[in-house]
mmCIF file of C-alpha atoms in Angstrom:
data_model
loop_
_atom_site.group_PDB
_atom_site.id
_atom_site.type_symbol
_atom_site.label_atom_id
_atom_site.label_comp_id
_atom_site.label_asym_id
_atom_site.label_seq_id
_atom_site.Cartn_x
_atom_site.Cartn_y
_atom_site.Cartn_z
ATOM 1 C CA MET F 197 -22.864 -54.890 27.791
ATOM 2 C CA ALA F 198 -25.056 -58.235 28.320
ATOM 3 C CA SER F 199 -28.301 -58.739 26.633
ATOM 4 C CA GLN F 200 -31.431 -59.340 28.488
ATOM 5 C CA LYS F 201 -31.252 -62.646 27.378
ATOM 6 C CA GLU F 202 -27.794 -63.033 28.899
ATOM 7 C CA LEU F 203 -28.735 -61.960 32.087
ATOM 8 C CA GLN F 204 -31.856 -64.224 32.680
ATOM 9 C CA LYS F 205 -28.848 -67.042 32.408
ATOM 10 C CA SER F 206 -27.218 -65.869 35.697
ATOM 11 C CA GLY F 207 -28.738 -69.147 37.569
ATOM 12 C CA VAL F 208 -31.367 -70.138 40.225
ATOM 13 C CA LEU F 209 -30.004 -69.838 43.633
ATOM 14 C CA GLU F 210 -31.361 -72.796 45.891
ATOM 15 C CA LEU F 211 -32.599 -71.348 49.298
ATOM 16 C CA GLN F 212 -31.279 -73.514 52.306
ATOM 17 C CA GLN F 213 -32.305 -71.100 55.309
ATOM 18 C CA ALA F 214 -33.496 -67.644 55.839
ATOM 19 C CA SER F 215 -33.825 -65.941 59.225
ATOM 20 C CA LEU F 216 -35.023 -62.304 60.430
ATOM 21 C CA CYS F 217 -33.738 -60.430 63.299
ATOM 22 C CA VAL F 218 -34.233 -57.306 64.879
ATOM 23 C CA LEU F 219 -30.872 -55.815 67.191
ATOM 24 C CA ASN F 220 -30.923 -53.299 69.964
ATOM 25 C CA GLU F 221 -28.399 -51.887 72.299
ATOM 26 C CA ASN F 222 -27.926 -55.291 74.119
ATOM 27 C CA GLY F 223 -27.945 -57.543 71.054
ATOM 28 C CA LEU F 224 -30.345 -60.098 69.282
ATOM 29 C CA LYS F 225 -33.937 -58.522 70.548
ATOM 30 C CA SER F 226 -36.095 -60.869 68.038
ATOM 31 C CA PHE F 227 -35.606 -63.671 66.015
ATOM 32 C CA LEU F 228 -37.714 -65.599 63.402
ATOM 33 C CA PRO F 229 -37.378 -68.355 60.863
ATOM 34 C CA ILE F 230 -38.850 -67.445 57.642
ATOM 35 C CA GLN F 231 -37.905 -69.429 55.128
ATOM 36 C CA ASP F 232 -41.417 -70.895 55.121
ATOM 37 C CA GLN F 233 -42.877 -67.368 54.230
ATOM 38 C CA ILE F 234 -40.527 -66.649 51.130
ATOM 39 C CA ALA F 235 -42.274 -67.289 47.937
ATOM 40 C CA TYR F 236 -39.296 -66.031 46.056
ATOM 41 C CA PHE F 237 -36.391 -63.698 45.894
ATOM 42 C CA VAL F 238 -34.338 -61.665 43.670
ATOM 43 C CA MET F 239 -31.082 -60.787 44.010
ATOM 44 C CA VAL F 240 -28.752 -58.541 41.907
ATOM 45 C CA GLN F 241 -25.390 -58.056 41.666
ATOM 46 C CA SER F 242 -23.481 -55.596 39.566
ATOM 47 C CA LEU F 243 -20.313 -54.043 38.425
ATOM 48 C CA PHE F 244 -21.369 -50.875 38.666
ATOM 49 C CA ASP F 245 -23.040 -51.335 42.216
ATOM 50 C CA SER F 246 -20.800 -51.504 45.476
ATOM 51 C CA SER F 247 -23.293 -53.533 47.200
ATOM 52 C CA ILE F 248 -25.894 -56.595 46.217
ATOM 53 C CA THR F 249 -29.469 -55.494 46.469
ATOM 54 C CA ILE F 250 -32.454 -57.843 47.354
ATOM 55 C CA SER F 251 -35.848 -58.270 47.083
ATOM 56 C CA ILE F 252 -37.997 -61.018 49.435
ATOM 57 C CA THR F 253 -41.105 -61.785 48.227
ATOM 58 C CA MET F 254 -43.020 -62.854 51.227
ATOM 59 C CA ILE F 255 -46.345 -64.738 51.654
ATOM 60 C CA ASP F 256 -47.469 -64.216 55.316
ATOM 61 C CA SER F 257 -50.724 -65.772 57.013
ATOM 62 C CA VAL F 258 -49.822 -65.470 60.664
ATOM 63 C CA GLY F 259 -49.231 -61.710 60.728
ATOM 64 C CA HIS F 260 -45.642 -60.793 61.030
ATOM 65 C CA LEU F 261 -46.453 -58.003 59.127
ATOM 66 C CA THR F 262 -48.090 -56.059 61.879
ATOM 67 C CA ARG F 263 -47.004 -58.280 64.788
ATOM 68 C CA PHE F 264 -43.126 -59.168 64.445
ATOM 69 C CA ASN F 265 -41.353 -57.715 67.536
ATOM 70 C CA LYS F 266 -44.615 -56.111 69.027
ATOM 71 C CA THR F 267 -44.613 -53.614 66.154
ATOM 72 C CA GLY F 268 -44.492 -55.263 63.215
ATOM 73 C CA TYR F 269 -41.763 -54.947 60.065
ATOM 74 C CA GLN F 270 -40.362 -51.622 60.392
ATOM 75 C CA GLY F 271 -37.734 -51.680 57.463
ATOM 76 C CA GLN F 272 -34.884 -51.757 59.956
ATOM 77 C CA GLU F 273 -34.274 -55.352 59.903
ATOM 78 C CA PHE F 274 -31.760 -58.117 59.011
ATOM 79 C CA VAL F 275 -32.021 -61.169 57.001
ATOM 80 C CA GLN F 276 -29.565 -64.209 56.833
ATOM 81 C CA LEU F 277 -30.089 -66.050 53.942
ATOM 82 C CA LYS F 278 -28.014 -69.197 53.338
ATOM 83 C CA PHE F 279 -28.305 -70.395 49.385
ATOM 84 C CA LYS F 280 -26.481 -72.597 47.228
ATOM 85 C CA LYS F 281 -25.259 -71.431 44.340
ATOM 86 C CA PRO F 282 -26.083 -72.976 40.708
ATOM 87 C CA GLY F 283 -23.480 -74.858 39.109
ATOM 88 C CA PRO F 284 -21.513 -77.996 39.464
ATOM 89 C CA ASP F 285 -19.510 -76.823 42.393
ATOM 90 C CA GLY F 286 -22.893 -76.184 44.622
ATOM 91 C CA THR F 287 -21.104 -73.944 46.993
ATOM 92 C CA VAL F 288 -23.041 -72.438 49.802
ATOM 93 C CA VAL F 289 -23.511 -68.992 50.474
ATOM 94 C CA ASP F 290 -24.093 -67.163 53.655
ATOM 95 C CA LEU F 291 -25.124 -63.586 53.028
ATOM 96 C CA GLN F 292 -26.796 -60.787 55.491
ATOM 97 C CA PHE F 293 -28.736 -57.865 54.569
ATOM 98 C CA TRP F 294 -30.515 -54.792 55.994
ATOM 99 C CA ILE F 295 -34.014 -54.206 55.139
ATOM 100 C CA HIS F 296 -34.784 -50.857 54.405
ATOM 101 C CA GLU F 297 -38.154 -50.703 53.037
ATOM 102 C CA VAL F 298 -41.100 -53.089 53.066
ATOM 103 C CA THR F 299 -43.231 -52.547 49.962
ATOM 104 C CA GLU F 300 -46.345 -53.577 47.560
ATOM 105 C CA ILE F 301 -48.652 -54.551 50.827
ATOM 106 C CA ALA F 302 -51.882 -56.542 49.570
ATOM 107 C CA GLY F 303 -54.031 -58.266 52.018
ATOM 108 C CA SER F 304 -56.574 -61.203 51.376
ATOM 109 C CA PHE F 305 -59.803 -61.235 53.235
ATOM 110 C CA ARG F 306 -60.580 -65.047 52.415
ATOM 111 C CA ASN F 307 -57.769 -66.090 54.612
ATOM 112 C CA ASP F 308 -56.620 -63.341 56.174
ATOM 113 C CA GLY F 309 -53.016 -63.113 54.845
ATOM 114 C CA SER F 310 -50.629 -60.910 53.409
ATOM 115 C CA SER F 311 -48.164 -60.433 50.599
ATOM 116 C CA TYR F 312 -45.278 -57.792 50.728
ATOM 117 C CA ASN F 313 -41.881 -57.531 49.758
ATOM 118 C CA LEU F 314 -38.642 -56.832 51.724
ATOM 119 C CA LEU F 315 -36.186 -54.845 50.030
ATOM 120 C CA GLY F 316 -32.573 -54.684 51.386
ATOM 121 C CA VAL F 317 -29.049 -54.281 50.749
ATOM 122 C CA THR F 318 -25.934 -55.897 51.815
ATOM 123 C CA LYS F 319 -25.343 -54.996 55.534
ATOM 124 C CA GLU F 320 -22.086 -53.406 55.077
ATOM 125 C CA LYS F 321 -24.150 -50.631 53.406
ATOM 126 C CA LEU F 322 -25.638 -49.739 56.681
ATOM 127 C CA ILE F 323 -22.186 -48.732 58.031
ATOM 128 C CA ASP F 324 -21.051 -46.905 54.841
ATOM 129 C CA THR F 325 -24.208 -44.827 55.023
ATOM 130 C CA TYR F 326 -23.651 -43.169 58.780
ATOM 131 C CA SER F 327 -19.854 -42.995 57.922
ATOM 132 C CA ASP F 328 -17.716 -40.387 56.238
ATOM 133 C CA VAL F 329 -13.941 -40.172 55.242
ATOM 134 C CA ASN F 330 -12.262 -36.619 55.511
ATOM 135 C CA GLN F 331 -8.697 -37.605 55.125
ATOM 136 C CA ALA F 332 -5.344 -37.295 53.574
ATOM 137 C CA PHE F 333 -3.563 -40.001 52.188
ATOM 138 C CA ASN F 334 -0.217 -41.044 50.343
ATOM 139 C CA GLY F 335 0.324 -44.151 48.917
ATOM 140 C CA THR F 336 -1.184 -46.233 45.854
ATOM 141 C CA TYR F 337 -5.191 -46.083 45.143
ATOM 142 C CA SER F 338 -5.271 -49.820 45.976
ATOM 143 C CA HIS F 339 -3.659 -49.466 49.113
ATOM 144 C CA VAL F 340 -5.626 -46.456 50.101
ATOM 145 C CA ALA F 341 -8.982 -48.530 49.102
ATOM 146 C CA GLU F 342 -8.480 -51.701 51.581
ATOM 147 C CA THR F 343 -7.162 -48.871 54.471
ATOM 148 C CA ILE F 344 -10.597 -47.055 53.762
ATOM 149 C CA PHE F 345 -12.811 -50.358 53.763
ATOM 150 C CA ASP F 346 -10.376 -51.976 57.016
ATOM 151 C CA ASN F 347 -10.694 -48.215 59.287
ATOM 152 C CA TYR F 348 -14.348 -47.377 57.844
ATOM 153 C CA VAL F 349 -16.207 -50.048 57.548
ATOM 154 C CA ASP F 350 -14.559 -53.370 59.098
ATOM 155 C CA LYS F 351 -13.378 -51.554 62.094
ATOM 156 C CA ASP F 352 -15.975 -49.033 62.548
ATOM 157 C CA SER F 353 -17.188 -48.919 66.126
ATOM 158 C CA ARG F 354 -20.780 -49.973 64.458
ATOM 159 C CA SER F 355 -19.626 -52.917 62.842
ATOM 160 C CA LYS F 356 -18.077 -54.235 65.828
ATOM 161 C CA LYS F 357 -21.093 -54.322 67.650
ATOM 162 C CA LEU F 358 -23.553 -55.259 64.371
ATOM 163 C CA PHE F 359 -21.184 -57.691 62.794
ATOM 164 C CA LYS F 360 -20.476 -60.369 65.401
ATOM 165 C CA LYS F 361 -22.094 -63.573 66.007
ATOM 166 C CA TYR F 362 -25.492 -63.891 68.468
ATOM 167 C CA ASP F 363 -27.117 -67.293 69.248
ATOM 168 C CA GLY F 364 -28.887 -68.172 66.106
ATOM 169 C CA PHE F 365 -27.800 -65.918 63.778
ATOM 170 C CA SER F 366 -24.437 -64.953 62.415
ATOM 171 C CA PHE F 367 -22.948 -61.901 61.062
ATOM 172 C CA LEU F 368 -20.227 -62.729 58.849
ATOM 173 C CA ARG F 369 -17.303 -60.515 57.682
ATOM 174 C CA ARG F 370 -16.544 -60.144 54.164
ATOM 175 C CA PRO F 371 -13.603 -60.446 52.327
ATOM 176 C CA PHE F 372 -11.987 -57.326 50.408
ATOM 177 C CA TRP F 373 -9.885 -58.337 47.233
ATOM 178 C CA VAL F 374 -8.324 -55.617 45.417
ATOM 179 C CA HIS F 375 -5.736 -55.392 42.157
ATOM 180 C CA GLU F 376 -2.718 -53.539 42.764
ATOM 181 C CA SER F 377 -2.665 -50.736 41.501
ATOM 182 C CA VAL F 378 1.539 -49.365 40.976
ATOM 183 C CA VAL F 379 1.441 -45.219 40.741
ATOM 184 C CA GLU F 380 1.597 -43.618 44.007
ATOM 185 C CA ASN F 381 -0.331 -40.284 44.939
ATOM 186 C CA GLN F 382 -1.255 -37.524 47.556
ATOM 187 C CA PHE F 383 -4.781 -36.823 47.691
ATOM 188 C CA ILE F 384 -7.503 -35.726 50.234
ATOM 189 C CA VAL F 385 -10.871 -37.795 50.336
ATOM 190 C CA PRO F 386 -13.096 -34.702 50.815
ATOM 191 C CA GLY F 387 -15.954 -35.798 53.277
ATOM 192 C CA LEU F 388 -17.203 -39.100 50.972
ATOM 193 C CA GLN F 389 -18.744 -42.105 52.348
ATOM 194 C CA PRO F 390 -16.521 -44.899 52.381
ATOM 195 C CA PHE F 391 -17.710 -46.721 49.585
ATOM 196 C CA GLN F 392 -17.950 -43.129 47.583
ATOM 197 C CA ALA F 393 -14.437 -42.883 48.377
ATOM 198 C CA ILE F 394 -13.213 -46.149 47.397
ATOM 199 C CA ASP F 395 -15.194 -45.878 44.134
ATOM 200 C CA MET F 396 -13.165 -42.577 43.508
ATOM 201 C CA CYS F 397 -9.968 -44.655 44.428
ATOM 202 C CA ALA F 398 -10.800 -47.062 41.855
ATOM 203 C CA ARG F 399 -11.546 -44.352 38.934
ATOM 204 C CA ARG F 400 -8.199 -42.947 39.643
ATOM 205 C CA SER F 401 -6.297 -46.201 39.768
ATOM 206 C CA MET F 402 -3.387 -46.049 37.820
ATOM 207 C CA GLY F 403 -1.723 -49.442 35.707
ATOM 208 C CA ARG F 404 1.967 -49.537 34.129
ATOM 209 C CA LYS F 405 3.086 -50.608 30.909
ATOM 210 C CA GLY F 406 6.553 -50.715 30.299
ATOM 211 C CA THR F 407 7.929 -47.493 31.301
ATOM 212 C CA ASN F 408 4.540 -45.603 30.525
ATOM 213 C CA ALA F 409 1.764 -45.334 33.644
ATOM 214 C CA THR F 410 -1.725 -45.269 32.077
ATOM 215 C CA ALA F 411 -4.934 -44.882 32.925
ATOM 216 C CA SER F 412 -7.085 -47.792 33.097
ATOM 217 C CA ASN F 413 -10.885 -48.278 32.902
ATOM 218 C CA ILE F 414 -10.717 -51.977 34.234
ATOM 219 C CA PHE F 415 -10.734 -50.672 37.821
ATOM 220 C CA THR F 416 -14.055 -50.497 39.339
ATOM 221 C CA PHE F 417 -15.595 -51.175 42.848
ATOM 222 C CA TYR F 418 -18.188 -53.756 43.090
ATOM 223 C CA GLU F 419 -19.726 -56.862 45.401
ATOM 224 C CA THR F 420 -20.081 -60.382 44.592
ATOM 225 C CA ILE F 421 -21.828 -63.242 46.397
#
């Protein structure tokens, strides 16, 4: 378990680009650069969470809170962030988040501005929320986990529509990396959401030492940048 002091050393991300958009049945409906409105953002990834979460604190002096897309923020927008990781490599990361909530709204009568938080989760969670897996499988849990992500998230009809490139806004597909488990099994996923089903596979995965098949606590399902 990491201490609070260790958690604070995770690093400061250098924001390079931030955009917000709304989609409809025809594609990109509204698009807005928001980098100059972001006071700061906090992004959290955990070994025990299948999705990265984000909280973006906005300082808005032009009224986008109530005027963006004619109706204001609804908590159903997408945000694309490009940022540089801390460290000598300076890798640039491009992540897209589904904004599911707008909170802590505060106004200022002096300059007619407002501040608020946009709460989001990586976009794949949107597909996971509206999908379920009810299927029998036969094979290793690692292979089944790959199959579930491929069929129920990456190739889902909503994924094909949402996770494509629009003019000025790109939805990148995320890779899915798996450490192989070796023991095969026959089992049923009983109507779980895809991420829950993958987590079930991780908890049931078996490793092998010599001739003895042993369960392992190191298998877990989580997302990183």
